Amino acid sequence: MKHYDIASIGGDGIGPEVTAEAFKVLDAAADVFGFRYKRSDYDLGTERWLATSEIFPDAVFEEVKQHHAIFLGAIGDPRAPVGLIEFGIIAKLRFELDLYINLRPVRLYDERLCPLKGKSEKDVDMIFVRENTEGAYSGMFGFAHKNQALEVATQVMAYTRAGVERAIRYAFELARTRPRRQVTLVDKANAIRAQEIWTRVFAIVAAEYPDVRTDHAYVDAACMWMIKNPEWFDVVVAPNLFGDIITDIGAILQGGMGIAASGNLHPGRVSLFEPIHGSAPKYKGKNVASPVAAILAGSMLLDYVGEREAGRAIEETIVDLVRSQTIRGVSTGDHGTREIGDMVAKHLKSRVKGA
Ligand code: IPM
Ligand code: MG
């Protein structure tokens, strides 16, 4: 029987609650698909920082990276300085494990979830390849003359040839696995001149994939086209910051933050899976947050470690439940957090086993 070691970081706010439901569904999947996994919980996040001033001790980090995959609920709490815990945990994992792809599928499961008029399931089916280790997130920033009238603040957007190329290549390989075989590059090379490296490398890599169609949109136009003509997009590749921004638009096209999941990947190595949503501290402990995004992150995790059938079955279970209106909505308060987890676990089992 296959066995996987999974590290789990529930994190802040609603993170631990949605994580519990994702694992409830992984348990059901392990049961019906016949694999085993061991979950190790890591108590990281703002509570730990407040109590001990530790964010992510090196010894803990060394342990976390010894797993097949890492699951993360959510990080962020107004009691900590902006970005401190997010960068200490999420960004540390992304950078130090070199998780260079942030993969964000945007698939509309039911047209009732889409805020756009006249768009249906066939119009919203795209997947974002967000470069995940450099660009505006390079970590190179600084302040001079702090708190003085002539203060200067800088942040370097840095792109390496290798970093740009591996993200673009991943997007082209991914396009080959999808029926439409199209990659759209989103950038702002007309204003951020250094992004010309994206234009150039995209053309070079594209030449190796004559079977894949290419397209390009500046990020401002992409924001408009994603809403006006989402059916134009299949695989989208983008630098880190733009990928962050446009995937929030993507999330709303598929039904909102309650449903959008992501994988931070270094193909072949330990990778990190998380819902795109934040920690929503005001909903903490109320059993109102949608765990669907977290459950779908669990489905991506299974797919990544090699349990493709199980990953797919979890996604299709959610499609069934949404289309049959058993899950009426995926926003906060539409259902209880635990109730959705129970529903998905139960339907997954009966779908697979007829149980
Ligand atoms: C995301 C988030 C993070 C990011 C934050 C929490 C640092 O918005 O994963 O999309 O900007 O990457
Ligand atoms: Mg974001």
CSV table of C-alpha atoms and ligand atoms in Angstrom, one decimal:
chain,number,residue,atom,x,y,z
A,1,MET,CA,0.0,0.0,0.0
A,2,LYS,CA,1.3,3.4,-0.9
A,3,HIS,CA,2.2,5.7,2.0
A,4,TYR,CA,2.6,9.4,2.1
A,5,ASP,CA,3.9,11.8,4.8
A,6,ILE,CA,2.0,15.0,4.9
A,7,ALA,CA,3.0,18.0,7.0
A,8,SER,CA,0.0,20.1,8.0
A,9,ILE,CA,0.2,23.8,9.0
A,10,GLY,CA,-3.3,25.0,10.0
A,11,GLY,CA,-2.1,28.5,10.7
A,12,ASP,CA,-4.2,31.5,11.7
A,13,GLY,CA,-7.9,32.4,11.7
A,14,ILE,CA,-10.1,29.9,9.8
A,15,GLY,CA,-7.0,28.0,8.7
A,16,PRO,CA,-7.2,25.2,11.2
A,17,GLU,CA,-10.9,24.7,10.6
A,18,VAL,CA,-10.7,24.4,6.9
A,19,THR,CA,-7.6,22.2,7.2
A,20,ALA,CA,-9.5,19.8,9.4
A,21,GLU,CA,-12.1,19.4,6.7
A,22,ALA,CA,-9.5,18.9,3.9
A,23,PHE,CA,-8.0,16.1,6.0
A,24,LYS,CA,-11.4,14.6,6.7
A,25,VAL,CA,-11.8,14.3,2.9
A,26,LEU,CA,-8.2,12.9,2.5
A,27,ASP,CA,-9.2,10.3,5.1
A,28,ALA,CA,-12.2,9.3,3.0
A,29,ALA,CA,-10.0,9.2,-0.1
A,30,ALA,CA,-7.4,7.0,1.5
A,31,ASP,CA,-10.1,4.7,2.6
A,32,VAL,CA,-11.7,4.2,-0.8
A,33,PHE,CA,-8.5,4.4,-3.0
A,34,GLY,CA,-6.4,2.3,-0.7
A,35,PHE,CA,-3.5,4.4,0.2
A,36,ARG,CA,-2.2,5.5,3.6
A,37,TYR,CA,-0.8,8.7,4.9
A,38,LYS,CA,0.6,10.1,8.0
A,39,ARG,CA,-0.3,13.7,9.0
A,40,SER,CA,2.1,15.6,11.1
A,41,ASP,CA,0.8,18.9,12.5
A,42,TYR,CA,2.9,21.9,12.9
A,43,ASP,CA,1.7,24.6,15.2
A,44,LEU,CA,2.9,27.7,13.3
A,45,GLY,CA,1.3,31.1,12.9
A,46,THR,CA,0.5,34.2,14.8
A,47,GLU,CA,-0.5,32.5,18.1
A,48,ARG,CA,2.9,30.8,18.3
A,49,TRP,CA,4.7,34.0,17.5
A,50,LEU,CA,2.7,35.9,20.2
A,51,ALA,CA,3.4,33.3,22.8
A,52,THR,CA,7.1,32.5,22.0
A,53,SER,CA,8.3,35.1,19.4
A,54,GLU,CA,9.1,32.2,17.1
A,55,ILE,CA,7.9,32.3,13.5
A,56,PHE,CA,9.4,29.2,11.8
A,57,PRO,CA,12.3,27.9,13.8
A,58,ASP,CA,15.1,26.2,11.6
A,59,ALA,CA,14.7,22.9,13.3
A,60,VAL,CA,10.9,22.8,12.5
A,61,PHE,CA,11.6,23.9,8.9
A,62,GLU,CA,14.1,21.0,8.5
A,63,GLU,CA,11.4,18.6,9.7
A,64,VAL,CA,8.6,20.1,7.6
A,65,LYS,CA,10.6,19.7,4.4
A,66,GLN,CA,11.1,15.9,5.0
A,67,HIS,CA,7.5,15.2,3.9
A,68,HIS,CA,6.1,14.2,0.6
A,69,ALA,CA,3.9,17.3,0.6
A,70,ILE,CA,2.8,20.2,2.9
A,71,PHE,CA,-0.7,21.4,3.4
A,72,LEU,CA,-1.3,25.0,4.7
A,73,GLY,CA,-4.6,26.4,5.9
A,74,ALA,CA,-4.1,30.2,6.1
A,75,ILE,CA,-1.8,32.8,7.6
A,76,GLY,CA,-2.4,36.3,8.6
A,77,ASP,CA,-3.6,38.1,11.8
A,78,PRO,CA,-4.0,41.8,12.6
A,79,ARG,CA,-2.2,41.4,15.8
A,80,ALA,CA,1.1,40.9,13.9
A,81,PRO,CA,2.8,43.6,11.8
A,82,VAL,CA,1.8,43.5,8.2
A,83,GLY,CA,3.5,40.7,6.2
A,84,LEU,CA,5.7,39.4,9.1
A,85,ILE,CA,4.1,36.0,9.6
A,86,GLU,CA,3.0,35.6,5.9
A,87,PHE,CA,6.6,36.1,4.8
A,88,GLY,CA,8.0,34.1,7.7
A,89,ILE,CA,5.9,31.1,6.8
A,90,ILE,CA,4.4,31.1,3.3
A,91,ALA,CA,7.2,33.0,1.5
A,92,LYS,CA,9.9,31.1,3.5
A,93,LEU,CA,8.5,27.8,2.2
A,94,ARG,CA,8.1,29.1,-1.3
A,95,PHE,CA,11.6,30.5,-1.5
A,96,GLU,CA,13.6,28.1,0.6
A,97,LEU,CA,12.0,25.0,-1.0
A,98,ASP,CA,12.3,26.8,-4.4
A,99,LEU,CA,8.6,26.2,-5.2
A,100,TYR,CA,8.9,28.1,-8.5
A,101,ILE,CA,5.4,27.4,-9.8
A,102,ASN,CA,2.2,28.6,-8.2
A,103,LEU,CA,-0.4,26.7,-10.0
A,104,ARG,CA,-3.9,28.1,-9.8
A,105,PRO,CA,-6.7,26.3,-11.7
A,106,VAL,CA,-9.9,28.4,-12.4
A,107,ARG,CA,-12.7,26.1,-13.4
A,108,LEU,CA,-16.3,27.1,-13.1
A,109,TYR,CA,-18.2,24.1,-11.8
A,110,ASP,CA,-21.7,25.5,-12.2
A,111,GLU,CA,-22.8,28.7,-13.8
A,112,ARG,CA,-24.7,29.8,-10.7
A,113,LEU,CA,-21.4,30.4,-9.0
A,114,CYS,CA,-20.2,32.8,-11.7
A,115,PRO,CA,-20.8,36.6,-11.2
A,116,LEU,CA,-20.6,37.2,-15.0
A,117,LYS,CA,-23.8,37.5,-17.1
A,118,GLY,CA,-24.2,35.0,-19.8
A,119,LYS,CA,-21.0,32.9,-19.0
A,120,SER,CA,-21.2,29.2,-18.3
A,121,GLU,CA,-19.0,26.3,-17.4
A,122,LYS,CA,-17.5,26.1,-20.9
A,123,ASP,CA,-16.4,29.7,-20.8
A,124,VAL,CA,-14.4,29.6,-17.5
A,125,ASP,CA,-11.8,26.9,-17.6
A,126,MET,CA,-8.3,28.3,-17.3
A,127,ILE,CA,-5.2,27.6,-15.3
A,128,PHE,CA,-2.6,30.1,-14.0
A,129,VAL,CA,1.1,29.5,-13.9
A,130,ARG,CA,2.3,32.2,-11.5
A,131,GLU,CA,6.1,32.5,-11.3
A,132,ASN,CA,6.5,32.1,-7.5
A,133,THR,CA,10.1,32.8,-6.4
A,134,GLU,CA,11.2,36.2,-7.9
A,135,GLY,CA,9.9,39.4,-9.4
A,136,ALA,CA,8.5,41.9,-7.0
A,137,TYR,CA,8.7,39.2,-4.3
A,138,SER,CA,12.5,39.0,-4.6
A,139,GLY,CA,12.9,40.2,-1.0
A,140,MET,CA,15.3,42.9,-2.1
A,141,PHE,CA,13.9,46.1,-0.6
A,142,GLY,CA,15.0,48.9,1.6
A,143,PHE,CA,14.4,52.3,3.1
A,144,ALA,CA,16.7,55.2,3.4
A,145,HIS,CA,16.2,58.3,5.6
A,146,LYS,CA,13.4,56.5,7.4
A,147,ASN,CA,10.7,58.7,8.7
A,148,GLN,CA,12.2,61.8,7.3
A,149,ALA,CA,10.7,64.1,4.7
A,150,LEU,CA,13.0,62.8,2.0
A,151,GLU,CA,12.5,59.1,2.8
A,152,VAL,CA,13.1,56.7,0.0
A,153,ALA,CA,11.6,53.2,-0.3
A,154,THR,CA,12.6,50.7,-2.9
A,155,GLN,CA,11.7,47.2,-3.9
A,156,VAL,CA,13.6,45.4,-6.6
A,157,MET,CA,11.6,43.4,-9.2
A,158,ALA,CA,14.3,40.9,-10.2
A,159,TYR,CA,13.9,38.3,-12.9
A,160,THR,CA,16.5,35.6,-13.7
A,161,ARG,CA,16.7,34.0,-17.1
A,162,ALA,CA,16.4,30.6,-15.4
A,163,GLY,CA,13.5,31.6,-13.3
A,164,VAL,CA,11.5,33.1,-16.2
A,165,GLU,CA,12.3,30.2,-18.5
A,166,ARG,CA,11.3,27.4,-16.1
A,167,ALA,CA,7.9,29.1,-15.4
A,168,ILE,CA,7.3,29.5,-19.2
A,169,ARG,CA,8.4,26.0,-20.0
A,170,TYR,CA,6.1,24.6,-17.3
A,171,ALA,CA,3.2,26.5,-18.9
A,172,PHE,CA,3.9,25.1,-22.3
A,173,GLU,CA,4.2,21.5,-21.0
A,174,LEU,CA,0.9,22.0,-19.1
A,175,ALA,CA,-0.8,23.4,-22.3
A,176,ARG,CA,0.0,20.1,-24.0
A,177,THR,CA,-2.0,18.2,-21.5
A,178,ARG,CA,-5.1,20.3,-22.2
A,179,PRO,CA,-7.4,20.2,-25.2
A,180,ARG,CA,-7.0,23.8,-26.3
A,181,ARG,CA,-3.2,23.9,-26.1
A,182,GLN,CA,-2.9,27.6,-25.7
A,183,VAL,CA,-0.6,29.7,-23.5
A,184,THR,CA,-1.2,33.4,-22.8
A,185,LEU,CA,1.7,35.5,-21.5
A,186,VAL,CA,0.5,38.3,-19.2
A,187,ASP,CA,3.0,41.1,-18.4
A,188,LYS,CA,3.6,44.8,-18.5
A,189,ALA,CA,6.7,44.9,-20.6
A,190,ASN,CA,5.6,48.2,-22.2
A,191,ALA,CA,6.1,50.0,-18.9
A,192,ILE,CA,8.2,47.7,-16.7
A,193,ARG,CA,10.9,47.5,-19.2
A,194,ALA,CA,12.8,44.7,-17.5
A,195,GLN,CA,9.9,42.4,-18.2
A,196,GLU,CA,11.1,42.4,-21.8
A,197,ILE,CA,12.9,39.3,-20.6
A,198,TRP,CA,9.5,37.6,-20.4
A,199,THR,CA,8.7,38.6,-24.0
A,200,ARG,CA,12.0,37.3,-25.3
A,201,VAL,CA,12.1,34.1,-23.4
A,202,PHE,CA,8.4,33.4,-24.2
A,203,ALA,CA,9.2,33.6,-27.9
A,204,ILE,CA,12.2,31.3,-27.6
A,205,VAL,CA,10.4,28.6,-25.6
A,206,ALA,CA,7.3,28.9,-27.8
A,207,ALA,CA,9.4,28.0,-30.9
A,208,GLU,CA,9.9,24.6,-29.3
A,209,TYR,CA,6.2,24.0,-29.0
A,210,PRO,CA,4.8,24.6,-32.5
A,211,ASP,CA,1.7,22.6,-31.5
A,212,VAL,CA,0.8,25.2,-28.8
A,213,ARG,CA,-1.0,28.4,-29.7
A,214,THR,CA,0.3,31.6,-28.0
A,215,ASP,CA,-1.3,34.8,-27.0
A,216,HIS,CA,-0.2,37.9,-25.1
A,217,ALA,CA,-2.0,40.5,-22.9
A,218,TYR,CA,-0.7,43.4,-20.9
A,219,VAL,CA,-1.8,42.9,-17.3
A,220,ASP,CA,-4.3,45.8,-17.3
A,221,ALA,CA,-6.0,44.5,-20.5
A,222,ALA,CA,-5.9,41.0,-19.1
A,223,CYS,CA,-7.9,42.2,-16.1
A,224,MET,CA,-10.6,43.4,-18.5
A,225,TRP,CA,-10.5,40.5,-20.9
A,226,MET,CA,-10.8,37.9,-18.1
A,227,ILE,CA,-14.1,39.5,-17.2
A,228,LYS,CA,-15.3,40.3,-20.7
A,229,ASN,CA,-14.1,37.2,-22.5
A,230,PRO,CA,-12.9,34.6,-20.0
A,231,GLU,CA,-13.3,31.9,-22.8
A,232,TRP,CA,-10.2,33.4,-24.4
A,233,PHE,CA,-7.9,32.0,-21.7
A,234,ASP,CA,-6.5,28.5,-21.3
A,235,VAL,CA,-3.1,28.4,-19.7
A,236,VAL,CA,-1.9,31.8,-18.5
A,237,VAL,CA,1.7,32.4,-17.4
A,238,ALA,CA,2.6,35.6,-15.5
A,239,PRO,CA,5.3,37.1,-13.3
A,240,ASN,CA,4.8,36.8,-9.5
A,241,LEU,CA,3.0,40.0,-8.6
A,242,PHE,CA,0.7,40.0,-11.6
A,243,GLY,CA,0.0,36.3,-11.1
A,244,ASP,CA,-1.0,37.1,-7.5
A,245,ILE,CA,-3.4,39.9,-8.6
A,246,ILE,CA,-5.1,38.2,-11.6
A,247,THR,CA,-5.7,35.0,-9.8
A,248,ASP,CA,-8.0,36.8,-7.4
A,249,ILE,CA,-10.0,37.8,-10.4
A,250,GLY,CA,-9.8,34.2,-11.5
A,251,ALA,CA,-11.1,33.1,-8.1
A,252,ILE,CA,-14.1,35.3,-8.3
A,253,LEU,CA,-14.9,34.0,-11.8
A,254,GLN,CA,-15.1,30.5,-10.4
A,255,GLY,CA,-17.2,31.4,-7.4
A,256,GLY,CA,-15.0,33.2,-5.0
A,257,MET,CA,-12.3,32.7,-2.4
A,258,GLY,CA,-14.3,29.8,-0.9
A,259,ILE,CA,-13.5,27.6,-3.9
A,260,ALA,CA,-10.1,28.7,-5.2
A,261,ALA,CA,-7.1,26.3,-4.5
A,262,SER,CA,-3.5,26.4,-5.4
A,263,GLY,CA,-0.3,24.4,-5.4
A,264,ASN,CA,3.2,25.8,-4.9
A,265,LEU,CA,5.3,23.4,-6.8
A,266,HIS,CA,8.9,22.3,-7.5
A,267,PRO,CA,8.1,19.3,-9.7
A,268,GLY,CA,9.7,16.2,-8.3
A,269,ARG,CA,10.3,17.8,-4.8
A,270,VAL,CA,8.2,18.4,-1.7
A,271,SER,CA,5.5,20.9,-2.6
A,272,LEU,CA,3.0,23.1,-0.8
A,273,PHE,CA,-0.8,23.1,-1.2
A,274,GLU,CA,-3.1,25.8,0.1
A,275,PRO,CA,-6.4,27.5,-0.5
A,276,ILE,CA,-5.9,30.9,-2.0
A,277,HIS,CA,-8.1,32.7,0.6
A,278,GLY,CA,-6.7,34.3,3.7
A,279,SER,CA,-7.3,33.7,7.4
A,280,ALA,CA,-10.5,35.7,7.7
A,281,PRO,CA,-9.9,36.2,11.5
A,282,LYS,CA,-13.5,37.5,12.1
A,283,TYR,CA,-14.9,34.1,11.1
A,284,LYS,CA,-12.5,32.1,13.2
A,285,GLY,CA,-14.2,29.3,15.3
A,286,LYS,CA,-17.7,30.1,14.0
A,287,ASN,CA,-18.0,27.1,11.6
A,288,VAL,CA,-19.0,29.3,8.8
A,289,ALA,CA,-16.0,29.4,6.4
A,290,SER,CA,-16.2,27.4,3.2
A,291,PRO,CA,-13.7,24.5,3.4
A,292,VAL,CA,-14.2,23.8,-0.4
A,293,ALA,CA,-11.0,25.6,-1.4
A,294,ALA,CA,-9.0,23.7,1.2
A,295,ILE,CA,-10.6,20.4,0.1
A,296,LEU,CA,-9.6,21.2,-3.5
A,297,ALA,CA,-6.1,22.0,-2.4
A,298,GLY,CA,-6.1,18.5,-0.8
A,299,SER,CA,-7.2,17.2,-4.2
A,300,MET,CA,-4.3,19.0,-5.9
A,301,LEU,CA,-2.0,17.5,-3.3
A,302,LEU,CA,-3.1,14.0,-4.0
A,303,ASP,CA,-2.8,14.5,-7.7
A,304,TYR,CA,0.8,15.8,-7.2
A,305,VAL,CA,2.0,12.9,-5.0
A,306,GLY,CA,0.7,10.5,-7.6
A,307,GLU,CA,-2.9,9.6,-6.4
A,308,ARG,CA,-4.4,11.1,-9.6
A,309,GLU,CA,-7.6,9.1,-9.5
A,310,ALA,CA,-8.2,10.1,-5.9
A,311,GLY,CA,-7.5,13.8,-6.6
A,312,ARG,CA,-9.8,13.8,-9.6
A,313,ALA,CA,-12.6,12.0,-7.7
A,314,ILE,CA,-12.5,14.7,-4.9
A,315,GLU,CA,-12.8,17.4,-7.5
A,316,GLU,CA,-15.7,15.6,-9.3
A,317,THR,CA,-17.4,15.0,-6.0
A,318,ILE,CA,-17.5,18.7,-5.5
A,319,VAL,CA,-18.7,19.3,-9.0
A,320,ASP,CA,-21.6,16.8,-8.4
A,321,LEU,CA,-22.5,18.4,-5.1
A,322,VAL,CA,-22.4,21.9,-6.5
A,323,ARG,CA,-24.4,21.0,-9.7
A,324,SER,CA,-27.0,19.1,-7.7
A,325,GLN,CA,-27.3,22.1,-5.3
A,326,THR,CA,-26.5,19.9,-2.4
A,327,ILE,CA,-23.8,22.5,-1.8
A,328,ARG,CA,-25.8,25.6,-2.6
A,329,GLY,CA,-23.0,28.1,-2.4
A,330,VAL,CA,-19.3,28.3,-1.5
A,331,SER,CA,-19.3,31.6,0.3
A,332,THR,CA,-19.0,32.2,4.0
A,333,GLY,CA,-22.1,31.2,5.8
A,334,ASP,CA,-23.7,29.2,3.0
A,335,HIS,CA,-23.2,26.0,5.0
A,336,GLY,CA,-21.3,24.9,8.1
A,337,THR,CA,-17.6,24.3,7.6
A,338,ARG,CA,-17.9,20.8,9.2
A,339,GLU,CA,-21.1,20.0,7.4
A,340,ILE,CA,-19.5,20.6,4.0
A,341,GLY,CA,-16.5,18.4,5.0
A,342,ASP,CA,-18.9,15.6,6.0
A,343,MET,CA,-20.9,15.9,2.8
A,344,VAL,CA,-17.9,15.7,0.6
A,345,ALA,CA,-16.4,12.8,2.5
A,346,LYS,CA,-19.7,10.9,2.4
A,347,HIS,CA,-20.4,11.5,-1.3
A,348,LEU,CA,-16.8,10.7,-2.3
A,349,LYS,CA,-17.2,7.3,-0.6
A,350,SER,CA,-20.6,6.6,-2.2
A,351,ARG,CA,-19.4,7.8,-5.6
A,352,VAL,CA,-16.4,5.5,-5.6
A,353,LYS,CA,-17.7,2.5,-3.7
A,354,GLY,CA,-21.4,2.9,-4.1
A,355,ALA,CA,-21.2,2.7,-0.3
B,1,IPM,C1,-1.3,34.6,-2.2
B,1,IPM,C2,-1.2,35.6,-1.1
B,1,IPM,C3,0.2,35.8,-0.7
B,1,IPM,C4,1.0,36.4,-1.9
B,1,IPM,C5,0.5,36.8,0.5
B,1,IPM,C6,-0.3,36.2,1.7
B,1,IPM,C7,1.9,37.0,0.8
B,1,IPM,O1,-1.8,36.8,-1.5
B,1,IPM,O2,-0.8,33.5,-2.0
B,1,IPM,O3,-1.8,34.9,-3.3
B,1,IPM,O4,1.0,37.6,-2.2
B,1,IPM,O5,1.6,35.6,-2.6
B,2,MG,MG,-2.9,36.6,-3.4
